[in-house]
mmCIF file of C-alpha atoms in Angstrom:
data_model
loop_
_atom_site.group_PDB
_atom_site.id
_atom_site.type_symbol
_atom_site.label_atom_id
_atom_site.label_comp_id
_atom_site.label_asym_id
_atom_site.label_seq_id
_atom_site.Cartn_x
_atom_site.Cartn_y
_atom_site.Cartn_z
ATOM 1 C CA MET A 1 0.774 0.053 0.391
ATOM 2 C CA TYR A 2 1.288 3.669 -0.985
ATOM 3 C CA ARG A 3 0.230 6.974 0.965
ATOM 4 C CA ILE A 4 -0.915 9.665 -1.477
ATOM 5 C CA SER A 5 2.398 10.773 -0.701
ATOM 6 C CA GLU A 6 4.292 7.957 -2.041
ATOM 7 C CA LEU A 7 2.036 7.725 -5.064
ATOM 8 C CA ALA A 8 2.483 10.668 -6.143
ATOM 9 C CA GLN A 9 6.392 10.164 -6.280
ATOM 10 C CA LYS A 10 6.082 7.392 -7.824
ATOM 11 C CA VAL A 11 4.207 9.009 -11.038
ATOM 12 C CA GLY A 12 5.527 12.372 -10.684
ATOM 13 C CA LEU A 13 2.167 13.961 -10.141
ATOM 14 C CA SER A 14 1.343 16.436 -6.994
ATOM 15 C CA ARG A 15 0.089 15.544 -4.036
ATOM 16 C CA SER A 16 -3.562 17.807 -5.107
ATOM 17 C CA THR A 17 -3.488 16.697 -8.904
ATOM 18 C CA LEU A 18 -5.065 12.838 -7.024
ATOM 19 C CA LEU A 19 -7.238 14.255 -4.968
ATOM 20 C CA TYR A 20 -8.625 15.667 -7.964
ATOM 21 C CA TYR A 21 -7.936 12.400 -9.680
ATOM 22 C CA GLU A 22 -9.868 10.724 -6.254
ATOM 23 C CA LYS A 23 -12.942 13.551 -6.728
ATOM 24 C CA LEU A 24 -13.889 12.511 -10.467
ATOM 25 C CA LYS A 25 -13.244 8.716 -9.049
ATOM 26 C CA LEU A 26 -10.235 7.898 -11.690
ATOM 27 C CA ILE A 27 -8.743 6.249 -8.594
ATOM 28 C CA THR A 28 -10.090 5.170 -5.054
ATOM 29 C CA GLY A 29 -8.255 4.810 -1.651
ATOM 30 C CA THR A 30 -8.706 3.202 1.065
ATOM 31 C CA ARG A 31 -8.528 4.085 4.543
ATOM 32 C CA LEU A 32 -6.056 2.755 6.698
ATOM 33 C CA SER A 33 -6.000 1.753 10.340
ATOM 34 C CA ASN A 34 -3.851 4.993 11.325
ATOM 35 C CA GLY A 35 -6.675 7.059 9.182
ATOM 36 C CA TYR A 36 -4.478 7.808 5.840
ATOM 37 C CA ARG A 37 -5.658 6.431 2.550
ATOM 38 C CA GLY A 38 -3.368 3.599 1.294
ATOM 39 C CA TYR A 39 -3.689 3.070 -2.647
ATOM 40 C CA THR A 40 -1.983 -0.610 -4.111
ATOM 41 C CA ASP A 41 -0.362 -1.019 -7.078
ATOM 42 C CA LYS A 42 -3.631 -0.633 -9.437
ATOM 43 C CA ASP A 43 -3.940 2.570 -8.197
ATOM 44 C CA VAL A 44 -0.397 2.719 -10.360
ATOM 45 C CA GLN A 45 -0.637 1.639 -12.945
ATOM 46 C CA ARG A 46 -4.352 3.499 -13.236
ATOM 47 C CA VAL A 47 -2.730 6.886 -13.300
ATOM 48 C CA LYS A 48 0.145 5.578 -15.268
ATOM 49 C CA LEU A 49 -2.380 4.536 -18.356
ATOM 50 C CA LEU A 50 -3.543 7.792 -17.546
ATOM 51 C CA GLN A 51 -1.242 9.928 -18.161
ATOM 52 C CA GLN A 52 -0.503 7.649 -21.414
ATOM 53 C CA LEU A 53 -4.085 8.907 -22.590
ATOM 54 C CA GLN A 54 -3.625 11.723 -21.630
ATOM 55 C CA ALA A 55 -0.404 12.159 -23.528
ATOM 56 C CA GLY A 56 -2.283 11.626 -26.434
ATOM 57 C CA GLY A 57 -4.339 14.262 -26.351
ATOM 58 C CA LEU A 58 -7.291 12.944 -25.247
ATOM 59 C CA SER A 59 -9.171 15.267 -21.294
ATOM 60 C CA LEU A 60 -9.050 13.019 -18.177
ATOM 61 C CA LYS A 61 -13.639 13.317 -19.113
ATOM 62 C CA GLU A 62 -12.177 11.051 -21.997
ATOM 63 C CA CYS A 63 -9.632 8.995 -20.422
ATOM 64 C CA GLN A 64 -12.337 7.485 -18.004
ATOM 65 C CA ALA A 65 -15.023 6.849 -20.677
ATOM 66 C CA CYS A 66 -11.760 5.124 -22.416
ATOM 67 C CA LEU A 67 -10.616 3.170 -18.641
ATOM 68 C CA ASP A 68 -14.582 2.963 -18.131
ATOM 69 C CA ALA A 69 -15.980 1.126 -21.783
ATOM 70 C CA GLN A 70 -14.473 -0.059 -24.909
ATOM 71 C CA ILE A 71 -12.617 2.671 -26.504
ATOM 72 C CA ASP A 72 -14.287 4.753 -28.731
ATOM 73 C CA ARG A 73 -12.756 4.464 -32.101
ATOM 74 C CA GLU A 74 -14.878 7.752 -33.790
ATOM 75 C CA LEU A 75 -13.083 10.553 -30.668
ATOM 76 C CA LEU A 76 -9.603 9.033 -30.875
ATOM 77 C CA LEU A 77 -9.675 9.933 -34.796
ATOM 78 C CA GLN A 78 -10.811 13.222 -34.656
ATOM 79 C CA ARG A 79 -8.435 13.806 -31.899
ATOM 80 C CA LEU A 80 -5.526 12.481 -34.404
ATOM 81 C CA ASN A 81 -6.884 14.840 -37.002
ATOM 82 C CA ILE A 82 -7.458 17.701 -34.469
ATOM 83 C CA LEU A 83 -2.613 16.593 -33.542
ATOM 84 C CA ASP A 84 -2.757 16.246 -37.341
ATOM 85 C CA GLU A 85 -2.913 19.738 -37.660
ATOM 86 C CA GLU A 86 -1.433 20.761 -34.515
ATOM 87 C CA ILE A 87 1.648 19.334 -35.891
ATOM 88 C CA ALA A 88 1.180 20.720 -39.467
ATOM 89 C CA GLN A 89 0.940 24.025 -38.143
ATOM 90 C CA LYS A 90 3.933 23.982 -35.366
ATOM 91 C CA GLN A 91 5.853 22.971 -38.391
ATOM 92 C CA LYS A 92 5.031 25.984 -40.401
ATOM 93 C CA ALA A 93 5.852 28.053 -37.624
ATOM 94 C CA ARG A 94 9.184 26.916 -37.512
ATOM 95 C CA ASP A 95 9.902 26.154 -41.212
ATOM 96 C CA LEU A 96 9.606 29.915 -40.676
ATOM 97 C CA LEU A 97 11.864 30.666 -37.617
ATOM 98 C CA SER A 98 14.521 28.858 -40.029
ATOM 99 C CA ALA A 99 13.530 30.476 -41.957
ATOM 100 C CA MET A 100 14.408 33.791 -41.356
ATOM 101 C CA LEU A 101 17.560 32.239 -39.912
ATOM 102 C CA GLY A 102 18.697 31.875 -42.797
ATOM 103 C CA MET A 103 18.587 27.997 -42.810
ATOM 104 C CA ASN A 104 16.258 27.734 -45.409
ATOM 105 C CA SER A 105 14.499 29.262 -48.083
ATOM 106 C CA MET A 106 11.917 31.739 -47.200
ATOM 107 C CA LYS A 107 10.154 31.429 -51.273
ATOM 108 C CA GLU A 108 7.121 29.988 -50.148
ATOM 109 C CA TRP A 109 5.751 32.804 -47.100
ATOM 110 C CA HIS A 110 7.507 35.732 -49.591
ATOM 111 C CA GLN A 111 5.371 34.158 -52.155
ATOM 112 C CA SER A 112 2.439 34.079 -49.902
ATOM 113 C CA MET A 113 2.639 37.242 -48.218
ATOM 114 C CA GLU A 114 2.742 39.033 -51.186
ATOM 115 C CA SER A 115 -0.648 37.316 -52.380
ATOM 116 C CA ALA A 116 -2.779 38.832 -48.366
ATOM 117 C CA ALA A 117 -0.628 41.761 -47.852
ATOM 118 C CA PRO A 118 2.122 42.953 -50.708
ATOM 119 C CA SER A 119 1.628 46.576 -49.565
ATOM 120 C CA ALA A 120 2.496 45.042 -45.892
ATOM 121 C CA HIS A 121 4.929 43.432 -47.345
ATOM 122 C CA LEU A 122 7.491 45.521 -49.253
ATOM 123 C CA GLU A 123 6.684 48.034 -45.886
ATOM 124 C CA TRP A 124 8.308 45.007 -43.765
ATOM 125 C CA LEU A 125 10.960 44.041 -46.424
ATOM 126 C CA MET A 126 12.529 47.892 -45.996
ATOM 127 C CA LYS A 127 12.150 47.549 -42.292
ATOM 128 C CA GLN A 128 14.705 44.901 -42.834
ATOM 129 C CA GLY A 129 17.607 46.796 -44.623
ATOM 130 C CA PHE A 130 16.608 46.201 -47.941
ATOM 131 C CA SER A 131 16.046 49.932 -49.692
ATOM 132 C CA GLU A 132 12.131 50.023 -52.134
ATOM 133 C CA LYS A 133 14.737 49.192 -55.049
ATOM 134 C CA GLN A 134 15.307 45.587 -53.489
ATOM 135 C CA ALA A 135 12.173 45.253 -52.287
ATOM 136 C CA LEU A 136 10.825 44.911 -55.512
ATOM 137 C CA ARG A 137 12.801 43.327 -56.754
ATOM 138 C CA LEU A 138 12.607 40.600 -54.052
ATOM 139 C CA LYS A 139 8.848 40.869 -54.615
ATOM 140 C CA TRP A 140 8.419 39.704 -58.093
ATOM 141 C CA LEU A 141 11.895 38.328 -59.192
ATOM 142 C CA SER A 142 14.083 36.033 -56.131
ATOM 143 C CA LYS A 143 11.104 36.375 -53.509
ATOM 144 C CA ASP A 144 13.410 35.312 -50.838
ATOM 145 C CA MET A 145 15.547 37.916 -48.950
ATOM 146 C CA ASN A 146 18.634 34.807 -47.804
ATOM 147 C CA GLU A 147 20.104 34.636 -51.299
ATOM 148 C CA HIS A 148 17.981 38.422 -53.200
ATOM 149 C CA GLU A 149 21.696 39.615 -53.853
ATOM 150 C CA GLN A 150 23.381 36.450 -55.247
ATOM 151 C CA TYR A 151 20.345 36.002 -57.173
ATOM 152 C CA MET A 152 19.957 39.485 -58.363
ATOM 153 C CA ALA A 153 23.816 39.143 -59.530
ATOM 154 C CA ASP A 154 22.638 35.963 -61.295
ATOM 155 C CA PHE A 155 20.573 37.379 -63.380
ATOM 156 C CA GLU A 156 21.857 40.644 -63.673
ATOM 157 C CA ALA A 157 24.826 38.862 -66.067
ATOM 158 C CA ILE A 158 22.311 36.777 -67.712
ATOM 159 C CA PHE A 159 19.793 40.200 -68.591
ATOM 160 C CA ASP A 160 23.483 42.365 -69.229
ATOM 161 C CA ASP A 161 23.904 42.501 -72.735
ATOM 162 C CA LEU A 162 19.645 42.446 -73.587
ATOM 163 C CA GLU A 163 18.756 45.096 -75.551
ATOM 164 C CA ARG A 164 14.908 43.953 -74.071
ATOM 165 C CA LEU A 165 14.049 43.079 -70.617
ATOM 166 C CA GLY A 166 10.320 41.234 -71.421
ATOM 167 C CA PRO A 167 8.467 40.669 -74.505
ATOM 168 C CA SER A 168 7.669 43.577 -76.888
ATOM 169 C CA CYS A 169 7.887 44.616 -80.230
ATOM 170 C CA ASP A 170 8.093 48.377 -82.244
ATOM 171 C CA ASP A 171 5.622 47.244 -83.857
ATOM 172 C CA ASP A 172 2.727 47.159 -80.360
ATOM 173 C CA SER A 173 4.201 50.200 -79.316
ATOM 174 C CA LEU A 174 3.592 51.875 -83.105
ATOM 175 C CA ARG A 175 0.005 50.838 -82.926
ATOM 176 C CA ALA A 176 -1.057 51.853 -79.629
ATOM 177 C CA LEU A 177 0.680 55.263 -80.472
ATOM 178 C CA GLU A 178 -1.284 55.710 -83.581
ATOM 179 C CA THR A 179 -4.609 55.024 -81.304
ATOM 180 C CA LEU A 180 -3.905 58.170 -79.612
ATOM 181 C CA SER A 181 -5.245 62.018 -80.845
ATOM 182 C CA ILE A 182 -2.016 63.490 -80.223
ATOM 183 C CA THR A 183 1.194 63.467 -81.195
ATOM 184 C CA SER A 184 3.434 65.884 -78.772
ATOM 185 C CA GLY A 185 3.483 66.571 -75.138
ATOM 186 C CA ASP A 186 4.754 64.910 -72.241
ATOM 187 C CA VAL A 187 4.818 61.679 -71.951
ATOM 188 C CA LEU A 188 6.377 59.383 -68.574
ATOM 189 C CA ASP A 189 7.343 55.887 -69.744
ATOM 190 C CA ILE A 190 7.410 54.052 -66.407
ATOM 191 C CA GLY A 191 9.558 51.314 -66.172
ATOM 192 C CA CYS A 192 11.706 52.275 -68.589
ATOM 193 C CA GLY A 193 14.278 49.597 -68.935
ATOM 194 C CA LYS A 194 17.033 50.421 -72.040
ATOM 195 C CA GLY A 195 15.132 52.885 -72.992
ATOM 196 C CA VAL A 196 13.685 50.344 -76.509
ATOM 197 C CA VAL A 197 10.533 52.171 -76.091
ATOM 198 C CA THR A 198 11.031 55.246 -75.214
ATOM 199 C CA THR A 199 13.615 55.911 -77.985
ATOM 200 C CA LEU A 200 11.076 54.464 -80.533
ATOM 201 C CA LEU A 201 8.464 57.803 -79.143
ATOM 202 C CA ALA A 202 10.528 60.401 -79.427
ATOM 203 C CA LYS A 203 11.137 59.157 -82.552
ATOM 204 C CA HIS A 204 7.733 58.762 -83.772
ATOM 205 C CA GLY A 205 6.164 62.372 -82.864
ATOM 206 C CA ASP A 206 6.984 65.959 -81.301
ATOM 207 C CA PHE A 207 7.095 64.575 -77.530
ATOM 208 C CA HIS A 208 9.352 65.224 -74.935
ATOM 209 C CA ILE A 209 9.546 61.473 -72.918
ATOM 210 C CA THR A 210 10.633 60.940 -69.164
ATOM 211 C CA ALA A 211 12.107 58.039 -68.449
ATOM 212 C CA LEU A 212 11.907 56.191 -65.224
ATOM 213 C CA ASP A 213 13.383 53.479 -63.981
ATOM 214 C CA ASN A 214 15.198 52.903 -60.386
ATOM 215 C CA ASP A 215 18.017 51.346 -61.687
ATOM 216 C CA GLU A 216 20.925 53.350 -62.863
ATOM 217 C CA TYR A 217 22.707 51.293 -65.167
ATOM 218 C CA ASN A 218 19.582 50.951 -67.323
ATOM 219 C CA LEU A 219 19.322 54.795 -67.295
ATOM 220 C CA SER A 220 22.435 55.543 -68.520
ATOM 221 C CA CYS A 221 21.596 52.757 -71.522
ATOM 222 C CA VAL A 222 18.631 55.153 -71.627
ATOM 223 C CA ASN A 223 21.045 58.766 -72.564
ATOM 224 C CA GLU A 224 23.266 56.949 -74.484
ATOM 225 C CA ILE A 225 20.762 56.079 -77.147
ATOM 226 C CA ALA A 226 19.112 58.953 -76.537
ATOM 227 C CA ILE A 227 22.686 61.297 -77.729
ATOM 228 C CA GLU A 228 23.756 58.361 -80.202
ATOM 229 C CA SER A 229 20.050 58.820 -82.133
ATOM 230 C CA ARG A 230 20.486 62.856 -81.471
ATOM 231 C CA LEU A 231 17.124 62.358 -79.310
ATOM 232 C CA GLU A 232 19.346 64.571 -75.734
ATOM 233 C CA HIS A 233 17.267 67.477 -76.293
ATOM 234 C CA ARG A 234 13.429 65.140 -76.266
ATOM 235 C CA ILE A 235 14.703 62.515 -73.442
ATOM 236 C CA THR A 236 14.934 62.664 -69.435
ATOM 237 C CA THR A 237 15.822 59.683 -67.223
ATOM 238 C CA VAL A 238 14.484 60.225 -63.701
ATOM 239 C CA CYS A 239 16.124 58.109 -61.705
ATOM 240 C CA ALA A 240 12.786 56.810 -58.727
ATOM 241 C CA SER A 241 10.839 54.065 -57.822
ATOM 242 C CA MET A 242 7.339 53.873 -60.078
ATOM 243 C CA THR A 243 5.093 53.669 -56.449
ATOM 244 C CA ALA A 244 6.925 56.946 -55.462
ATOM 245 C CA MET A 245 6.519 59.550 -58.325
ATOM 246 C CA PRO A 246 8.013 62.565 -58.024
ATOM 247 C CA PHE A 247 5.998 64.615 -59.987
ATOM 248 C CA GLU A 248 2.879 66.943 -59.659
ATOM 249 C CA GLU A 249 -0.858 66.058 -60.562
ATOM 250 C CA GLN A 250 -1.784 66.210 -63.921
ATOM 251 C CA ARG A 251 2.041 66.849 -65.021
ATOM 252 C CA PHE A 252 1.983 64.326 -68.401
ATOM 253 C CA ASP A 253 -0.110 63.656 -71.490
ATOM 254 C CA VAL A 254 0.303 60.072 -71.603
ATOM 255 C CA LEU A 255 1.491 57.525 -69.013
ATOM 256 C CA TRP A 256 3.454 55.027 -70.449
ATOM 257 C CA ALA A 257 3.836 51.290 -68.683
ATOM 258 C CA GLU A 258 4.741 47.907 -71.290
ATOM 259 C CA GLY A 259 5.550 45.133 -68.973
ATOM 260 C CA SER A 260 6.186 47.128 -65.729
ATOM 261 C CA ALA A 261 2.421 48.030 -63.825
ATOM 262 C CA TYR A 262 2.823 44.061 -62.712
ATOM 263 C CA ILE A 263 5.301 45.075 -60.102
ATOM 264 C CA MET A 264 3.023 47.030 -58.533
ATOM 265 C CA GLY A 265 0.327 44.682 -58.588
ATOM 266 C CA VAL A 266 -2.240 46.532 -61.257
ATOM 267 C CA GLU A 267 -5.073 47.974 -60.270
ATOM 268 C CA GLN A 268 -2.626 50.173 -57.903
ATOM 269 C CA ALA A 269 -0.814 51.445 -60.022
ATOM 270 C CA LEU A 270 -4.348 52.291 -61.988
ATOM 271 C CA LYS A 271 -5.295 53.968 -57.954
ATOM 272 C CA GLN A 272 -1.538 55.944 -57.674
ATOM 273 C CA TRP A 273 -0.829 56.986 -61.325
ATOM 274 C CA LYS A 274 -3.723 58.205 -62.522
ATOM 275 C CA PRO A 275 -3.057 61.946 -60.948
ATOM 276 C CA LEU A 276 -0.505 61.820 -62.987
ATOM 277 C CA ILE A 277 -2.373 62.257 -66.045
ATOM 278 C CA LYS A 278 -4.161 65.361 -67.520
ATOM 279 C CA ALA A 279 -7.834 65.616 -67.612
ATOM 280 C CA ASN A 280 -8.601 63.666 -70.883
ATOM 281 C CA GLY A 281 -4.874 62.450 -70.990
ATOM 282 C CA TYR A 282 -3.874 58.955 -71.595
ATOM 283 C CA ALA A 283 -2.895 55.427 -69.875
ATOM 284 C CA VAL A 284 -1.300 53.246 -72.195
ATOM 285 C CA ILE A 285 0.008 50.227 -70.081
ATOM 286 C CA SER A 286 0.671 46.359 -71.109
ATOM 287 C CA ASP A 287 -0.148 42.839 -68.628
ATOM 288 C CA LEU A 288 0.155 39.240 -68.971
ATOM 289 C CA VAL A 289 -3.561 38.014 -69.388
ATOM 290 C CA TRP A 290 -5.187 34.713 -69.196
ATOM 291 C CA LEU A 291 -6.622 34.128 -72.869
ATOM 292 C CA THR A 292 -8.379 31.012 -72.381
ATOM 293 C CA ASP A 293 -11.096 30.158 -69.863
ATOM 294 C CA SER A 294 -10.014 26.280 -69.118
ATOM 295 C CA PRO A 295 -5.815 27.239 -69.468
ATOM 296 C CA SER A 296 -3.682 23.974 -68.459
ATOM 297 C CA GLN A 297 -2.736 23.571 -65.340
ATOM 298 C CA GLU A 298 0.964 23.739 -64.914
ATOM 299 C CA ALA A 299 0.731 26.831 -65.940
ATOM 300 C CA VAL A 300 -1.556 28.027 -63.917
ATOM 301 C CA ASP A 301 0.593 26.674 -61.213
ATOM 302 C CA PHE A 302 3.738 28.473 -63.011
ATOM 303 C CA TRP A 303 2.092 31.695 -62.759
ATOM 304 C CA GLN A 304 0.639 31.591 -59.630
ATOM 305 C CA GLN A 305 3.495 31.316 -57.646
ATOM 306 C CA ASN A 306 4.892 33.816 -60.388
ATOM 307 C CA TYR A 307 2.398 36.292 -61.214
ATOM 308 C CA PRO A 308 -0.714 35.667 -58.499
ATOM 309 C CA ASP A 309 -2.666 38.638 -60.019
ATOM 310 C CA MET A 310 -2.760 37.647 -62.868
ATOM 311 C CA THR A 311 -6.359 37.550 -64.293
ATOM 312 C CA THR A 312 -8.705 37.808 -67.342
ATOM 313 C CA ASN A 313 -8.250 40.133 -70.024
ATOM 314 C CA GLN A 314 -12.170 40.812 -69.260
ATOM 315 C CA GLN A 315 -11.787 41.335 -65.704
ATOM 316 C CA ARG A 316 -8.831 43.935 -66.600
ATOM 317 C CA ILE A 317 -11.255 46.289 -68.411
ATOM 318 C CA LYS A 318 -13.619 45.823 -66.077
ATOM 319 C CA GLN A 319 -10.681 47.110 -63.377
ATOM 320 C CA MET A 320 -9.304 49.943 -65.860
ATOM 321 C CA ARG A 321 -13.444 51.296 -66.209
ATOM 322 C CA GLN A 322 -13.670 51.083 -61.918
ATOM 323 C CA ALA A 323 -10.400 52.893 -61.664
ATOM 324 C CA GLY A 324 -12.398 55.760 -64.353
ATOM 325 C CA PHE A 325 -10.559 55.246 -67.363
ATOM 326 C CA GLU A 326 -12.671 54.749 -70.908
ATOM 327 C CA VAL A 327 -10.624 51.526 -72.996
ATOM 328 C CA ILE A 328 -10.844 52.904 -76.136
ATOM 329 C CA ASN A 329 -8.418 49.877 -77.599
ATOM 330 C CA HIS A 330 -6.518 46.665 -76.832
ATOM 331 C CA PHE A 331 -4.936 44.087 -78.019
ATOM 332 C CA THR A 332 -2.741 41.104 -77.333
ATOM 333 C CA GLN A 333 1.007 41.672 -78.074
ATOM 334 C CA SER A 334 2.991 39.714 -81.728
ATOM 335 C CA ASP A 335 3.799 36.997 -81.996
ATOM 336 C CA GLN A 336 7.255 38.638 -82.890
ATOM 337 C CA SER A 337 7.282 40.827 -79.047
ATOM 338 C CA TRP A 338 7.656 37.211 -77.159
ATOM 339 C CA THR A 339 10.612 36.084 -79.833
ATOM 340 C CA ASN A 340 12.528 40.184 -80.089
ATOM 341 C CA TYR A 341 12.299 38.578 -76.314
ATOM 342 C CA LEU A 342 12.447 35.264 -75.884
ATOM 343 C CA THR A 343 15.251 34.302 -78.901
ATOM 344 C CA PRO A 344 18.186 36.703 -77.298
ATOM 345 C CA LEU A 345 16.979 35.217 -73.610
ATOM 346 C CA GLN A 346 17.116 32.070 -74.894
ATOM 347 C CA ASN A 347 20.764 32.235 -76.737
ATOM 348 C CA LYS A 348 22.181 34.060 -73.601
ATOM 349 C CA ILE A 349 21.359 31.176 -71.742
ATOM 350 C CA ALA A 350 23.413 28.815 -74.332
ATOM 351 C CA GLN A 351 26.258 30.510 -73.471
ATOM 352 C CA VAL A 352 26.192 31.165 -70.348
ATOM 353 C CA ASP A 353 28.540 27.980 -68.224
ATOM 354 C CA SER A 354 25.794 27.714 -65.770
ATOM 355 C CA GLN A 355 27.785 26.014 -63.205
ATOM 356 C CA HIS A 356 28.876 30.097 -62.859
ATOM 357 C CA PHE A 357 25.867 30.461 -61.332
ATOM 358 C CA THR A 358 24.888 29.695 -57.235
ATOM 359 C CA SER A 359 22.097 31.109 -56.940
ATOM 360 C CA ASN A 360 18.184 29.874 -59.446
ATOM 361 C CA ALA A 361 18.118 32.648 -61.273
ATOM 362 C CA ILE A 362 19.395 30.305 -63.734
ATOM 363 C CA ALA A 363 17.057 27.318 -63.734
ATOM 364 C CA ASP A 364 13.871 30.224 -62.599
ATOM 365 C CA ILE A 365 14.528 31.340 -66.628
ATOM 366 C CA LYS A 366 15.267 27.950 -68.225
ATOM 367 C CA ASN A 367 11.114 26.612 -66.320
ATOM 368 C CA GLU A 368 10.159 29.680 -67.243
ATOM 369 C CA ILE A 369 11.392 29.609 -71.182
ATOM 370 C CA GLN A 370 9.540 26.471 -70.908
ATOM 371 C CA ILE A 371 6.751 27.103 -69.361
ATOM 372 C CA HIS A 372 6.042 29.899 -73.005
ATOM 373 C CA GLU A 373 6.762 26.902 -75.071
ATOM 374 C CA ARG A 374 4.641 24.523 -73.481
ATOM 375 C CA TYR A 375 1.456 27.018 -72.845
ATOM 376 C CA LEU A 376 2.284 31.085 -74.527
ATOM 377 C CA GLY A 377 -1.136 31.349 -76.361
ATOM 378 C CA GLN A 378 -3.223 30.006 -73.476
ATOM 379 C CA TYR A 379 -2.290 33.631 -72.280
ATOM 380 C CA GLY A 380 0.108 36.797 -73.396
ATOM 381 C CA TYR A 381 0.705 40.289 -73.052
ATOM 382 C CA GLN A 382 -1.936 42.757 -73.611
ATOM 383 C CA LEU A 383 -1.850 45.754 -74.568
ATOM 384 C CA PHE A 384 -4.603 48.620 -72.741
ATOM 385 C CA VAL A 385 -4.560 52.548 -74.785
ATOM 386 C CA LEU A 386 -6.647 53.972 -72.121
ATOM 387 C CA LYS A 387 -8.298 57.462 -71.444
ATOM 388 C CA ASN A 388 -8.468 59.317 -68.601
ATOM 389 C CA LYS A 389 -12.400 60.605 -67.362
ATOM 390 C CA GLY A 390 -10.951 62.588 -64.648
ATOM 391 C CA ALA A 391 -12.546 62.204 -61.309
ATOM 392 C CA THR A 392 -13.868 58.683 -60.073
#
């Protein structure tokens, strides 16, 4: 026989816990002749069995039911499912903490944050020490703050001597330009890259072009081309973020953004850029959209990871109208625009030694090229020519 203090020591529980067990009739002591309550080895084993059942996540009441009758399999299955969910949540929390410590990739977390709260995600990245330029690039390129620096170095090494940084074609741009009812005025080219479209606009009209980009090297290329083309008096470069442009309201007759609005989100771009356009001025924006109602699942999965805001042509038009624009023309960019982008990129990839690239940059680019080869046509870039209707 064991006194309650001895039982407590034997099973590793407090005296008060055992008294509570006895109150619930989980154990039953026997009053001894000396007035103390005594417990047998049967009580010891019953308490140990209770401890094992509790370790499985059962409440004391559920433990008692298991002791007094056959095991309730449905109850145990429910508890098992709850534990599985808790374990999955704990594992997710552990993965995030280890990623934040640089022990594994944060890519999945960045993607989920970009989808759920893009503005808060950008603000958080900047608080981690990234400049706005770096944070924006991280959001739409590397998607992993732990490897971003090397990723960007590899990415820039691949694209360094390529003229076009995305699908574009002179004929497509001129087709959009011809839709406008003006041939002169102030144009803002947002995300101008190396100035392919900037130069084209300067050559085909009496426009003054403000070429904006957050990459100094790209802007140096624009200035060099402008000088070579004797267009330097028509082109002014500005190094700034597209999310905080240093211009007064109603400054521009035309806002031009080929392949750049998606970086900050098309809806947000429409809202934030609209005040810069004069009344009855224009915006020309291109965006990657679905061209079919039943795209292949592999394509859907790829773009869900790389451009979660991607939607249909019809939905973009609806958003543009809601933002206070009249859609006066829209068309799918030509196959030539993709050839202009993909052929030089494929040639460059074939020339480089992938062993010199330590990040995932080259693997990501190769994967994107394969997706284009298989599914281009199910999606494509759409050029939208919009007219500012004034206040919304």
